[in-house]
C-alpha positions as YAML, in Angstrom:
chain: A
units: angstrom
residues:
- id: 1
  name: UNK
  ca: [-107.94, -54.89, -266.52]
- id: 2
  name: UNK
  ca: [-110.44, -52.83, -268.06]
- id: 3
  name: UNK
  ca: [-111.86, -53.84, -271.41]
- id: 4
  name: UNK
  ca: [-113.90, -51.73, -273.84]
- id: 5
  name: UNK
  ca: [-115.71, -54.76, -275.18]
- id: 6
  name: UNK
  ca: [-118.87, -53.52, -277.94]
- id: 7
  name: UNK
  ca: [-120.22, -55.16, -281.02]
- id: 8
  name: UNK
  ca: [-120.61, -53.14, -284.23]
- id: 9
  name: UNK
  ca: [-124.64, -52.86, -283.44]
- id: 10
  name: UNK
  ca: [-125.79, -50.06, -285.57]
- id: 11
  name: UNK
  ca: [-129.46, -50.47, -287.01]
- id: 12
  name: UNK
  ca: [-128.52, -49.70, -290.33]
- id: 13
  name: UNK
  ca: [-125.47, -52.01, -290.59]
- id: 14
  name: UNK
  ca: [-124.39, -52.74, -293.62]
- id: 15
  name: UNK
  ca: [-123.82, -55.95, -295.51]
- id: 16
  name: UNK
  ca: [-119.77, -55.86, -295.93]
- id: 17
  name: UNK
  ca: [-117.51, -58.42, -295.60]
- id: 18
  name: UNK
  ca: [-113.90, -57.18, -294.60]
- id: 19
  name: UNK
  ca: [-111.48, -58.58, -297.11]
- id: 20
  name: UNK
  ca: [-108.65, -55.70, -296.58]
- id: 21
  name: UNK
  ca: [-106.35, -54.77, -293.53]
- id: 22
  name: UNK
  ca: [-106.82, -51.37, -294.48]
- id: 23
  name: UNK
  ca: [-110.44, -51.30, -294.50]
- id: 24
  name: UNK
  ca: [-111.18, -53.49, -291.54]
- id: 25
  name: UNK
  ca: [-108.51, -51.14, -289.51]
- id: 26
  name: UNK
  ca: [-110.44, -48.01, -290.99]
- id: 27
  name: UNK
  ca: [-113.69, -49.38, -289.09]
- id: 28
  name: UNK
  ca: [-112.42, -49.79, -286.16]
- id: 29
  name: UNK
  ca: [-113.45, -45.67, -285.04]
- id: 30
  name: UNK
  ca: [-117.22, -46.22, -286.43]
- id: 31
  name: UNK
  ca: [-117.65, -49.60, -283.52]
- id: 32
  name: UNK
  ca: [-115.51, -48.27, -280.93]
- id: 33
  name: UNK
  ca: [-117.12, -44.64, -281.39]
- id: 34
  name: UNK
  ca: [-114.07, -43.10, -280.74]
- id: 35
  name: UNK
  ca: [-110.13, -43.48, -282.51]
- id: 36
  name: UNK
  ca: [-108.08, -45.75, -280.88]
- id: 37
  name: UNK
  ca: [-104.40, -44.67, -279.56]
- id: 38
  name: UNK
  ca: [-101.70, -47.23, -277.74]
- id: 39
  name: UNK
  ca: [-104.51, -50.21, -278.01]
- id: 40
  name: UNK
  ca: [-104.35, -53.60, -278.55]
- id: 41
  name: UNK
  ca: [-108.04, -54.15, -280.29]
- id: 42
  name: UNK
  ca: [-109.04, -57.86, -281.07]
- id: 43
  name: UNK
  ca: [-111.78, -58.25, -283.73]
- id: 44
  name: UNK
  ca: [-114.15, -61.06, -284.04]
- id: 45
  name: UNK
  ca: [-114.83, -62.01, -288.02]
- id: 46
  name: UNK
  ca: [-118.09, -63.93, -288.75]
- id: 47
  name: UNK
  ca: [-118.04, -65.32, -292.05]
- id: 48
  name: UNK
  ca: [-115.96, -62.49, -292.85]
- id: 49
  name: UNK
  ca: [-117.95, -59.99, -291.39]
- id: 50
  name: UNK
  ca: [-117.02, -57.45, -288.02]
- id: 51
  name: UNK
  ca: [-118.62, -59.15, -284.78]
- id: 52
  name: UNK
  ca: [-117.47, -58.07, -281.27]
- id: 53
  name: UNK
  ca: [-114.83, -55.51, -280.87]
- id: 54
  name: UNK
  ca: [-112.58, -55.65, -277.83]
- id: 55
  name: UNK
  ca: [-110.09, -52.84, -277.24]
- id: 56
  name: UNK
  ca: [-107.11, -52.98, -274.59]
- id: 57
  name: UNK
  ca: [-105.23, -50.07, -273.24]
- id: 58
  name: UNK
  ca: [-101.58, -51.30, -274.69]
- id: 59
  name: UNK
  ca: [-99.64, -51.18, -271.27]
- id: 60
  name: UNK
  ca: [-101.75, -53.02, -269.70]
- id: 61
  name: UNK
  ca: [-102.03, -55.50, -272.70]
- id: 62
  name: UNK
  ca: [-98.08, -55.98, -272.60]
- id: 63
  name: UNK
  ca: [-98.05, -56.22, -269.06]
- id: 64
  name: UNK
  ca: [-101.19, -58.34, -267.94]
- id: 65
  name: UNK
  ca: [-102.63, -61.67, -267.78]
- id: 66
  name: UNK
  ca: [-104.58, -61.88, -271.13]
- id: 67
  name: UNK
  ca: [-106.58, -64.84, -270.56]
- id: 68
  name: UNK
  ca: [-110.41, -62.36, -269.90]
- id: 69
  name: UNK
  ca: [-109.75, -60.52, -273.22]
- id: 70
  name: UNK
  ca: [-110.27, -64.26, -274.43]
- id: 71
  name: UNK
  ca: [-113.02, -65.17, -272.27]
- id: 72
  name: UNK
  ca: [-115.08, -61.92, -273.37]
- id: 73
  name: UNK
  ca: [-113.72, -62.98, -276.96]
- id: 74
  name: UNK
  ca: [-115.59, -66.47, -276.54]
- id: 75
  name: UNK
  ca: [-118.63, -64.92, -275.64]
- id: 76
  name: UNK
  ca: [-119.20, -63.84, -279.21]
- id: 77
  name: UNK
  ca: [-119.50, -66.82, -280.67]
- id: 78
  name: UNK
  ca: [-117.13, -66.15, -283.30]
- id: 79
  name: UNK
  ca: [-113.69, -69.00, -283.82]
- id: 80
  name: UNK
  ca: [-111.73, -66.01, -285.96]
- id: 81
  name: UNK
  ca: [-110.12, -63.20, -284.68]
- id: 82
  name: UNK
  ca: [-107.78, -60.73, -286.00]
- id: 83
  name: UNK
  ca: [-105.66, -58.52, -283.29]
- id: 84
  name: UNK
  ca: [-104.45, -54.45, -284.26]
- id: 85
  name: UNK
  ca: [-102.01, -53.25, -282.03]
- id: 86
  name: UNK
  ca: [-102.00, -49.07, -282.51]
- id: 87
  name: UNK
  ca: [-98.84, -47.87, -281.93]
- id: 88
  name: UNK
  ca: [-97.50, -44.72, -282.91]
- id: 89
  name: UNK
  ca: [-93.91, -44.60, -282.01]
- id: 90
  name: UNK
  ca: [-93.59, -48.77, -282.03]
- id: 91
  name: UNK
  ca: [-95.09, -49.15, -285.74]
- id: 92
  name: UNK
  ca: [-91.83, -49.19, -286.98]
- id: 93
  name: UNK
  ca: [-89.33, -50.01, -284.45]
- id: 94
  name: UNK
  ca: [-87.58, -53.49, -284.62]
- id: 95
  name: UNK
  ca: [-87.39, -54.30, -280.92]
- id: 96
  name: UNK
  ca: [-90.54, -53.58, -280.48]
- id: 97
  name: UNK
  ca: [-92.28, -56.04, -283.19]
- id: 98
  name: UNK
  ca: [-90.73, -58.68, -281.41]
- id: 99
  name: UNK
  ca: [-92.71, -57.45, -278.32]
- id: 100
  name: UNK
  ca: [-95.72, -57.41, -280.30]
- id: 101
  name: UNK
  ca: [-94.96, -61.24, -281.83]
- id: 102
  name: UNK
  ca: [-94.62, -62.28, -278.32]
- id: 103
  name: UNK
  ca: [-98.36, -60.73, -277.75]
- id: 104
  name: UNK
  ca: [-99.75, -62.48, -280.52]
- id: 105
  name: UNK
  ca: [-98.51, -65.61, -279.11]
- id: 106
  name: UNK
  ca: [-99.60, -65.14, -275.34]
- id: 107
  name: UNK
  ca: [-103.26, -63.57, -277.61]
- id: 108
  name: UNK
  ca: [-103.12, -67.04, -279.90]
- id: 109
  name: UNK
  ca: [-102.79, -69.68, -276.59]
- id: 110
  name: UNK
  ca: [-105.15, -67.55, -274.70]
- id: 111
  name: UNK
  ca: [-108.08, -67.97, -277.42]
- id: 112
  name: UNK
  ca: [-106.80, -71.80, -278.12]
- id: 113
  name: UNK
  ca: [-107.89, -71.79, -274.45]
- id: 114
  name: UNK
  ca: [-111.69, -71.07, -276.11]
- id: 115
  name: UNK
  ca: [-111.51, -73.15, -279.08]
- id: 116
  name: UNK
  ca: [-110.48, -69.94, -281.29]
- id: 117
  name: UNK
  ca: [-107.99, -69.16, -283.14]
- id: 118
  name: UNK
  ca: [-105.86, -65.95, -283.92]
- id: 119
  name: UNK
  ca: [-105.95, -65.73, -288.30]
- id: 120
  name: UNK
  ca: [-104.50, -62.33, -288.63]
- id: 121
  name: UNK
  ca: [-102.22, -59.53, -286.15]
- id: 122
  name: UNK
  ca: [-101.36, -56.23, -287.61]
- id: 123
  name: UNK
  ca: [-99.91, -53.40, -286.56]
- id: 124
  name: UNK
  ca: [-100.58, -49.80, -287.46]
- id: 125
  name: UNK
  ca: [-98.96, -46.16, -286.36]
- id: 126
  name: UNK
  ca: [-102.48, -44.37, -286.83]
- id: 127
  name: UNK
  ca: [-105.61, -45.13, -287.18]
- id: 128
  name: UNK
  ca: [-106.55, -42.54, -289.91]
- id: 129
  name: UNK
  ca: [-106.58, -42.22, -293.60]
- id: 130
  name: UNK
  ca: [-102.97, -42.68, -294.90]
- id: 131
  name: UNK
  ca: [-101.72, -44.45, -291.39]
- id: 132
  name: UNK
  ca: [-99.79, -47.35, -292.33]
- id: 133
  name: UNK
  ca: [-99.73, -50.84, -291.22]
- id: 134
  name: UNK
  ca: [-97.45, -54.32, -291.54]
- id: 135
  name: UNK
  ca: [-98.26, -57.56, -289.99]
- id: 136
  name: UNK
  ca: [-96.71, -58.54, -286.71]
- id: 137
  name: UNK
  ca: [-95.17, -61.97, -287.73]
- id: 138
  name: UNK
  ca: [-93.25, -60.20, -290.69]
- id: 139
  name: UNK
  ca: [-94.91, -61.92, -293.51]
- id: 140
  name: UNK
  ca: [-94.50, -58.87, -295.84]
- id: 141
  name: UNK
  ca: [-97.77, -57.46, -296.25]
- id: 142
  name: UNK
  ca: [-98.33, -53.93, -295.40]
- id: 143
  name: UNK
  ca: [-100.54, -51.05, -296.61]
- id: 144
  name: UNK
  ca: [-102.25, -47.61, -296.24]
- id: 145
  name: UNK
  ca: [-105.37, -47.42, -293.72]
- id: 146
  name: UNK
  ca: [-107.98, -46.47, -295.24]
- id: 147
  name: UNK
  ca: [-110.33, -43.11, -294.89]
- id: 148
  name: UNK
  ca: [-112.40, -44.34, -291.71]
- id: 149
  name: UNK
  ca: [-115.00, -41.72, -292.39]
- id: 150
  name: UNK
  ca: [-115.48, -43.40, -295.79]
- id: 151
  name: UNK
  ca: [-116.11, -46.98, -293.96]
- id: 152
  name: UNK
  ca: [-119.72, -48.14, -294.46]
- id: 153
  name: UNK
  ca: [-119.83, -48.67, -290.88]
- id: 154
  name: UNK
  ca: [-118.90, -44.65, -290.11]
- id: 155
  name: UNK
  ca: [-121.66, -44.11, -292.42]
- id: 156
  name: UNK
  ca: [-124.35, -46.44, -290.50]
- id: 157
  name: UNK
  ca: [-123.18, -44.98, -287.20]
- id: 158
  name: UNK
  ca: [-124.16, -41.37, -288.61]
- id: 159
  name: UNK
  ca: [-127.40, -42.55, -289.91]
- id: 160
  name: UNK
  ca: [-128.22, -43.97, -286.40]
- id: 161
  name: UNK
  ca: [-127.13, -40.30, -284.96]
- id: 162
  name: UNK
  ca: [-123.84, -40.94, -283.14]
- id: 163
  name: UNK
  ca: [-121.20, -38.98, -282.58]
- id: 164
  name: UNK
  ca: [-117.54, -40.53, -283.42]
- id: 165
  name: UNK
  ca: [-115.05, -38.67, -281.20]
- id: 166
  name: UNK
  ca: [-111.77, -38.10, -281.40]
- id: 167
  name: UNK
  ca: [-110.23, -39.63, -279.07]
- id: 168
  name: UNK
  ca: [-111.69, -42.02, -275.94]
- id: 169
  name: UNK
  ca: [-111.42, -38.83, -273.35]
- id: 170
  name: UNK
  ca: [-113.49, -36.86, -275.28]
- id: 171
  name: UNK
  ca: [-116.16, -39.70, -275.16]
- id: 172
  name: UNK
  ca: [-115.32, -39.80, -271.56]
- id: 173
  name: UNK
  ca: [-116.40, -35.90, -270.94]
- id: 174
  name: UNK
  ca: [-119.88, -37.12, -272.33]
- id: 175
  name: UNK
  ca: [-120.41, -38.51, -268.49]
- id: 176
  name: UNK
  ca: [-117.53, -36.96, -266.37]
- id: 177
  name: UNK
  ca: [-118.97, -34.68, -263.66]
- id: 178
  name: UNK
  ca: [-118.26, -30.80, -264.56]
- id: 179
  name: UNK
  ca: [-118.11, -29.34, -261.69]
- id: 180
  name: UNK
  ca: [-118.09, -31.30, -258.14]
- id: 181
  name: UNK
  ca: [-118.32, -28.09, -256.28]
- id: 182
  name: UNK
  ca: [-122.01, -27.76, -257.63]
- id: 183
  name: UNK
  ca: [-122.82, -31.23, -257.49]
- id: 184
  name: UNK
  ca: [-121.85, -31.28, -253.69]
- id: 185
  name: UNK
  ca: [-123.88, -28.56, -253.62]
- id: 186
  name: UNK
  ca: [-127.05, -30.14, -254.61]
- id: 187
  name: UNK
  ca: [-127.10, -32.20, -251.88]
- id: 188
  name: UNK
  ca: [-129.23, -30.04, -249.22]
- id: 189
  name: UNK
  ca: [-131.42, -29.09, -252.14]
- id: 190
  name: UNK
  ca: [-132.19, -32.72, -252.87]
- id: 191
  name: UNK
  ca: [-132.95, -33.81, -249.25]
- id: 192
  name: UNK
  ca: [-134.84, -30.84, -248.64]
- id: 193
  name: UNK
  ca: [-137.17, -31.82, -251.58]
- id: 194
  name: UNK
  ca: [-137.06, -35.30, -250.97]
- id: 195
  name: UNK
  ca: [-139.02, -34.68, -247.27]
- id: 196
  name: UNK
  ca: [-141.50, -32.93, -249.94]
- id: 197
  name: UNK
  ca: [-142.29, -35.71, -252.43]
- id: 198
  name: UNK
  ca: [-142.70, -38.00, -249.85]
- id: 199
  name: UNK
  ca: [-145.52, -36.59, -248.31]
- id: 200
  name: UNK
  ca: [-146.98, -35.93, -251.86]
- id: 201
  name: UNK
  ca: [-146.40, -39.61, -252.14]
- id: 202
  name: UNK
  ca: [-147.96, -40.99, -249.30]
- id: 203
  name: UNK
  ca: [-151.18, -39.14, -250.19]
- id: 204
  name: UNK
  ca: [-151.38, -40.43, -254.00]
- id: 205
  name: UNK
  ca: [-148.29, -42.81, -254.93]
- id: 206
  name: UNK
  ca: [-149.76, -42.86, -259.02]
- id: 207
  name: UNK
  ca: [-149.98, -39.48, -258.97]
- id: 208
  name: UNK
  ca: [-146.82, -38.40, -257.51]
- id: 209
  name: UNK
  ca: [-145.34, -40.75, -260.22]
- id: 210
  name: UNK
  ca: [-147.65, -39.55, -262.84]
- id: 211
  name: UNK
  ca: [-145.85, -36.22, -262.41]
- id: 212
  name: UNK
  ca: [-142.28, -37.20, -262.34]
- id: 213
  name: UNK
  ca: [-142.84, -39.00, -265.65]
- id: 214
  name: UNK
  ca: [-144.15, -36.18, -266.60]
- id: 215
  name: UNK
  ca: [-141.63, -33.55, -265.90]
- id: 216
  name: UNK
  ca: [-138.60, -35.52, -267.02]
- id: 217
  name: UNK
  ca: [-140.22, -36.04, -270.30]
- id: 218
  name: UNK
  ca: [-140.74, -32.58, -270.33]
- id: 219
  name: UNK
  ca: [-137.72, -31.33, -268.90]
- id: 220
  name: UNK
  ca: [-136.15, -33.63, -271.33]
- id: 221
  name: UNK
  ca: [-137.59, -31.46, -274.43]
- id: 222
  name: UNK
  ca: [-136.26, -28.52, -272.83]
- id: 223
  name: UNK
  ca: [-132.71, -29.82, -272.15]
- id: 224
  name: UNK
  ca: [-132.05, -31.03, -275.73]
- id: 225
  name: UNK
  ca: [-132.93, -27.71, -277.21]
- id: 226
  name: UNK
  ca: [-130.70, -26.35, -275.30]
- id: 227
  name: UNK
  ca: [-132.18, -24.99, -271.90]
- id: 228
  name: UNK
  ca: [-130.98, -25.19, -268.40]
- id: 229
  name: UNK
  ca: [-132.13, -26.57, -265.37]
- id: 230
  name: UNK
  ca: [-131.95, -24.85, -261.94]
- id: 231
  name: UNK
  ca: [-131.16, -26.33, -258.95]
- id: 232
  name: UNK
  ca: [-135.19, -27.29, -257.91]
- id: 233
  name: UNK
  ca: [-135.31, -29.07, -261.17]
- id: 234
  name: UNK
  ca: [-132.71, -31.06, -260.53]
- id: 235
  name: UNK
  ca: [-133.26, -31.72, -257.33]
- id: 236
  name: UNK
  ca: [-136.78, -33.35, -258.46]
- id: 237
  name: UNK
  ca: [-135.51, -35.17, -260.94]
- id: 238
  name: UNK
  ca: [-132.69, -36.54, -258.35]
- id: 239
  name: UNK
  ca: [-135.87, -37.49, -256.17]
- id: 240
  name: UNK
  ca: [-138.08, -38.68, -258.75]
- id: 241
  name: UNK
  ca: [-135.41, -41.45, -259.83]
- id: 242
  name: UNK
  ca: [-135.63, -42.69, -256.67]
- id: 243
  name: UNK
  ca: [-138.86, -44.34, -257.21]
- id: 244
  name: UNK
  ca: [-138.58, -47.28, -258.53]
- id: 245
  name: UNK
  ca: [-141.91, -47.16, -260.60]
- id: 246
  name: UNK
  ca: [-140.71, -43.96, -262.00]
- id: 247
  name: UNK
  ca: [-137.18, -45.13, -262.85]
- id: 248
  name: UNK
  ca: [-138.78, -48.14, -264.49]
- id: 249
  name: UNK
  ca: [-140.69, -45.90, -266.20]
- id: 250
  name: UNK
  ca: [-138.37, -43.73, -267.48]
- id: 251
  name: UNK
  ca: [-136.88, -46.42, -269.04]
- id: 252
  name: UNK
  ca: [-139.56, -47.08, -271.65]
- id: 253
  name: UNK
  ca: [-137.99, -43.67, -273.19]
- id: 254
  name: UNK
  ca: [-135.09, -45.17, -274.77]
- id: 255
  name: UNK
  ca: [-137.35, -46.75, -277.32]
- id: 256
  name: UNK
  ca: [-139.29, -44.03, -278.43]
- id: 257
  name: UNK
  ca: [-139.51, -40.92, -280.34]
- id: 258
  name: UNK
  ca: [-138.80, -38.72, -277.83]
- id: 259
  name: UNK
  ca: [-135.47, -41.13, -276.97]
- id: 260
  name: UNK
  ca: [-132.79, -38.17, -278.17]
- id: 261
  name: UNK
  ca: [-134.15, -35.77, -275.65]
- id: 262
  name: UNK
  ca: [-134.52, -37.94, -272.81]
- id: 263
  name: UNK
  ca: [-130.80, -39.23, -273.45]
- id: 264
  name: UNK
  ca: [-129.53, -35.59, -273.48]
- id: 265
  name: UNK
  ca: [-131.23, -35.30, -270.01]
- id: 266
  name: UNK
  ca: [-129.89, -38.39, -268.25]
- id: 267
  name: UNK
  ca: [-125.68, -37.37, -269.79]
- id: 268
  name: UNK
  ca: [-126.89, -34.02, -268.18]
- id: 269
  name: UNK
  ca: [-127.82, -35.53, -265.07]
- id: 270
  name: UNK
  ca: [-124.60, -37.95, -265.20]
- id: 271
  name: UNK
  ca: [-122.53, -34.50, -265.58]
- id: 272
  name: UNK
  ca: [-124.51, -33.09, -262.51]
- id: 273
  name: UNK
  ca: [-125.78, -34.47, -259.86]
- id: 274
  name: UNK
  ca: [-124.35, -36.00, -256.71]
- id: 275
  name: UNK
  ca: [-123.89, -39.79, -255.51]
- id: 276
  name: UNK
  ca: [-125.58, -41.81, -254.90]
- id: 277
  name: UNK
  ca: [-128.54, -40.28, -257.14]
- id: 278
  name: UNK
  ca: [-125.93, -40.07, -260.28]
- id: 279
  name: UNK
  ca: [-125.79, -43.50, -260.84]
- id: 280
  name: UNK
  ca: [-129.17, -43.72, -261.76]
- id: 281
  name: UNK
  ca: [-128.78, -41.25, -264.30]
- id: 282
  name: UNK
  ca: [-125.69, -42.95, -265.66]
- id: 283
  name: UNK
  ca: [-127.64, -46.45, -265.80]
- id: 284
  name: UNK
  ca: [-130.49, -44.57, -267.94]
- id: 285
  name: UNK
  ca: [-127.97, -43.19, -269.99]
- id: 286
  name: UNK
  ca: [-126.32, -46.71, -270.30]
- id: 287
  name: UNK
  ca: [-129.51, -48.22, -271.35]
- id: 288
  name: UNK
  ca: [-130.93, -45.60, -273.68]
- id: 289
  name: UNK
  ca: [-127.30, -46.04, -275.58]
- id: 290
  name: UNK
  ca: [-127.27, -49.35, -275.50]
- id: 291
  name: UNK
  ca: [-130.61, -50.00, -277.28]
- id: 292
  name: UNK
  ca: [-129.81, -47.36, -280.04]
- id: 293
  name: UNK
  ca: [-126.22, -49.71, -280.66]
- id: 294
  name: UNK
  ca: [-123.84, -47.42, -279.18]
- id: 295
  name: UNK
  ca: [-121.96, -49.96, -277.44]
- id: 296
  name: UNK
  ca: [-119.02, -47.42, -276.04]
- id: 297
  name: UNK
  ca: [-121.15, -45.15, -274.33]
- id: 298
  name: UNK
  ca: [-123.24, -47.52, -272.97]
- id: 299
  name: UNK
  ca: [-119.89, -49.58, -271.54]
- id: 300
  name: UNK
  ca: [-118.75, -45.85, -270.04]
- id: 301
  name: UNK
  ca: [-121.49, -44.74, -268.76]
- id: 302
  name: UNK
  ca: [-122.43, -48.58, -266.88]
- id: 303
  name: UNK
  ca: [-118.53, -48.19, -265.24]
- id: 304
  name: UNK
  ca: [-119.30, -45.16, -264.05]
- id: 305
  name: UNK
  ca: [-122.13, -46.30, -262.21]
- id: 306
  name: UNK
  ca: [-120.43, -49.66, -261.24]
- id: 307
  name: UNK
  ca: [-117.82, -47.80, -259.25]
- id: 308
  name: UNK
  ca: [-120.26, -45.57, -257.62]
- id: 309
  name: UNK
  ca: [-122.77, -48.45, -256.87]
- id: 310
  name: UNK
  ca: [-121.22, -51.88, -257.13]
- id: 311
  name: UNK
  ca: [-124.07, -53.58, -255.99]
- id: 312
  name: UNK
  ca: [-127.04, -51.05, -258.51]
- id: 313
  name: UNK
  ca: [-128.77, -54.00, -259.95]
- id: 314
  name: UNK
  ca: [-129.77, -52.88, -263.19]
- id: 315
  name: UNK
  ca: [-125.95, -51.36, -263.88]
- id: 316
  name: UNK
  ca: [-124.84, -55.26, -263.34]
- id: 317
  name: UNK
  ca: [-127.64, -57.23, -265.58]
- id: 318
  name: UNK
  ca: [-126.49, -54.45, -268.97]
- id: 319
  name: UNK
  ca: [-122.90, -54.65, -268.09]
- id: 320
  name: UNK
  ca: [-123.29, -58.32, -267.96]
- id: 321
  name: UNK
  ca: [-125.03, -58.10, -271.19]
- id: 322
  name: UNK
  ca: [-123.08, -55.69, -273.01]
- id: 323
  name: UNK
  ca: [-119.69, -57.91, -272.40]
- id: 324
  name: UNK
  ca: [-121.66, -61.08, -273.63]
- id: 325
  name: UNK
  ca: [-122.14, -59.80, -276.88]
- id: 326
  name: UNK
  ca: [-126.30, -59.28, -276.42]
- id: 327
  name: UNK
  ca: [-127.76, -57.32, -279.17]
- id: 328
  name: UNK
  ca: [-129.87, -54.14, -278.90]
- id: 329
  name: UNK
  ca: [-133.14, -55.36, -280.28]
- id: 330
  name: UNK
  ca: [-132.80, -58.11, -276.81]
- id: 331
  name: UNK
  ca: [-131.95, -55.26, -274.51]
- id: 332
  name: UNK
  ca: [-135.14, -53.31, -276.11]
- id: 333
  name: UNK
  ca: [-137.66, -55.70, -274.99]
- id: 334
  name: UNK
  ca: [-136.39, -54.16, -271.60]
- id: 335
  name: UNK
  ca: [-138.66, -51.52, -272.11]
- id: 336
  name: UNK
  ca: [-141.75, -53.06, -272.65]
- id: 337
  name: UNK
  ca: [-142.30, -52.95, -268.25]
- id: 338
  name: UNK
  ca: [-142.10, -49.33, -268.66]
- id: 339
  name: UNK
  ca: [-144.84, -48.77, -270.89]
- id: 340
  name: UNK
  ca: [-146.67, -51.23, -268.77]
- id: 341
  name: UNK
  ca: [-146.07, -48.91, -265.57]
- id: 342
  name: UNK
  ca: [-146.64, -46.04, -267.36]
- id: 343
  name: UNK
  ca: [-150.37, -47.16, -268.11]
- id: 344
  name: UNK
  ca: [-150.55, -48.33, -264.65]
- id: 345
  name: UNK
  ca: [-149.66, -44.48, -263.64]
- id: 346
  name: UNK
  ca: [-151.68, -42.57, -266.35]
- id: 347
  name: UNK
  ca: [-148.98, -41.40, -268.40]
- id: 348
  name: UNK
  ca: [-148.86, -41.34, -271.85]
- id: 349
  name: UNK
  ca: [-145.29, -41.95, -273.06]
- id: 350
  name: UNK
  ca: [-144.20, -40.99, -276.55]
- id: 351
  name: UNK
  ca: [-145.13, -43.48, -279.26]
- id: 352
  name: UNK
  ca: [-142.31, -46.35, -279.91]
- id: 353
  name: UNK
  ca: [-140.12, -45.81, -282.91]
- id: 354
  name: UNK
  ca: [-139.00, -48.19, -285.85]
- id: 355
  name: UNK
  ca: [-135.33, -49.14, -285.43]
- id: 356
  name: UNK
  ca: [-134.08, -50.12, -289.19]
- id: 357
  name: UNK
  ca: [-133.24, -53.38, -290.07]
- id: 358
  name: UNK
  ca: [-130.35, -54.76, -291.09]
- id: 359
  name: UNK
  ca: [-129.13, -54.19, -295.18]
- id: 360
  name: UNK
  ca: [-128.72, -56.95, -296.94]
...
């Protein structure tokens, strides 16, 4: 059963407390980062206010045991949820709420299970301005959905720079290889210059590393304004993420000022190289995400990895963290080794950046 579990972690959250359907349902495309279609989503309130989001493909929610939606549920520490079922074609058809009642009761034992309890389940055709919604157990109230881009919570996402996509495959394409053919390709290239760095690395381990730090930082630069890498390039960077030093590193990145370019080259490594070197990428991807708040991304990009190395360390402890509701400023203090290494190495790493805090 897969689970897109995030919390609504943007730095410049605001302070608002969801008293309507509409404009709790609005929010949901701000947290998620992406609009939700044929989902069940199950929203943690704290004191009134968004806490962990959990979003269910709707077949499977229908069809399956529902019992780890509440156990990631508990993990938030929240004893309120509210469920939205997003339903085009089942919004309005009779037979169809009495499905969704009967989810809303397997949903309200499962969280009883956890000491919480189910206050609100509402279903909606479209999650978009003028969608329309009712609740499940026919009490009577119903309403438009409001404009999500108007949410506060669109806006803090926009101020924090991410991107709110249309639909979860386009979010998807953000990782998804583009063309295996090449990546397969890479392969020779990457072994070839793998024979190469470790000689270089043999006769000075600092400065091998010194250099790889280096060139992804500059590489980096190049990528997010728009440049392309040849095959050597990526081939080195394949290699130098192989180093553990250098991988620690490189992590370091995801809390500085130079975090938007390195983040633009690990999606472009995700896209491009082979296994098993991609899942390295996709875990410096994960983490660079997941201490800016984007939750989604960060749960994407650590799956990807996951199925491509089950046992990648790293790619375990933040998915373990990002489904028990750990906050970014926690996962940040990850980075603090890499700045370490990188004085170990010689490197001088961009200068950390202020993260906003919280409006209250």
């Amino acid at each position: 059963m897969l689970i897109d579990s995030v919390t609504p972690m943007t730095t410049h959250e605001p302070d608002f407390r969801f008293t309507r359907p509409g404009a709790l349902i609005a929010a949901l495309p701000a947290v998620l980062g992406f609009v939700p279609e044929e989902s069940l989503v199950l929203v943690s309130l704290e004191r009134g206010e968004m806490g962990a989001v959990m979003r269910l493909d709707l077949s499977q929610a229908l069809g399956g045991d529902l019992s780890h939606l509440a156990e990631l549920a508990s993990a938030s520490g929240a004893d309120t949820m509210v469920a939205v079922i997003v339903d085009d074609d089942g919004a309005g058809c009779p037979m169809c709420n009495q499905n969704y009642r009967d989810l809303c009761d397997e949903l309200t034992a499962a969280l009883s299970a956890h000491g919480m309890d189910l206050c609100a389940g509402h279903i909606v055709d479209r999650v978009e301005a003028g969608g329309r919604w009712h609740c499940v157990d026919g009490c009577g109230s119903a309403g438009a959905v409001e404009d999500p881009m108007a949410s506060p919570l669109a806006a803090a996402a926009v101020l924090d720079g991410r991107r709110l996509y249309r639909r979860r495959g386009d979010l998807q394409a953000v990782i998804a290889v583009a063309d295996e053919n090449r990546s397969a390709a890479l392969v020779p290239a990457i072994n070839d210059h793998a024979e190469l760095r470790e000689a270089d690395w043999r006769a000075d381990p600092d400065g091998c590393g010194r250099r790889d730090v280096e060139a992804a930082i500059a590489w980096g630069g190049w990528v997010s304004d728009g440049g392309t890498l040849g095959d050597g390039e990526l081939a080195a960077l394949a290699c130098a993420l192989t180093d553990v030093n250098v991988r620690d590193t490189l992590y370091a990145l995801a809390v500085g000022t130079g975090a938007a370019a390195a983040e633009a080259l690990w999606a472009l490594l995700a896209r491009t190289l082979p296994d098993p070197w991609r899942a390295e990428a996709l875990v410096l991807l994960a983490f660079s995400a997941y201490a800016r708040g984007d939750g989604p991304l960060a749960g994407l990009s650590l799956e990807a990895a996951l199925r491509g190395d089950p046992d990648h360390r790293m790619a375990s402890m933040l998915d373990t963290a990002l489904q028990s509701v750990m906050r970014p400023e926690q996962i940040r203090e990850l980075a603090v080794t890499g700045y370490r290494l990188a004085k170990q190495l010689g490197v001088r790493l961009p200068p950390r950046r202020s993260f906003g805090r919280r409006a209250v």
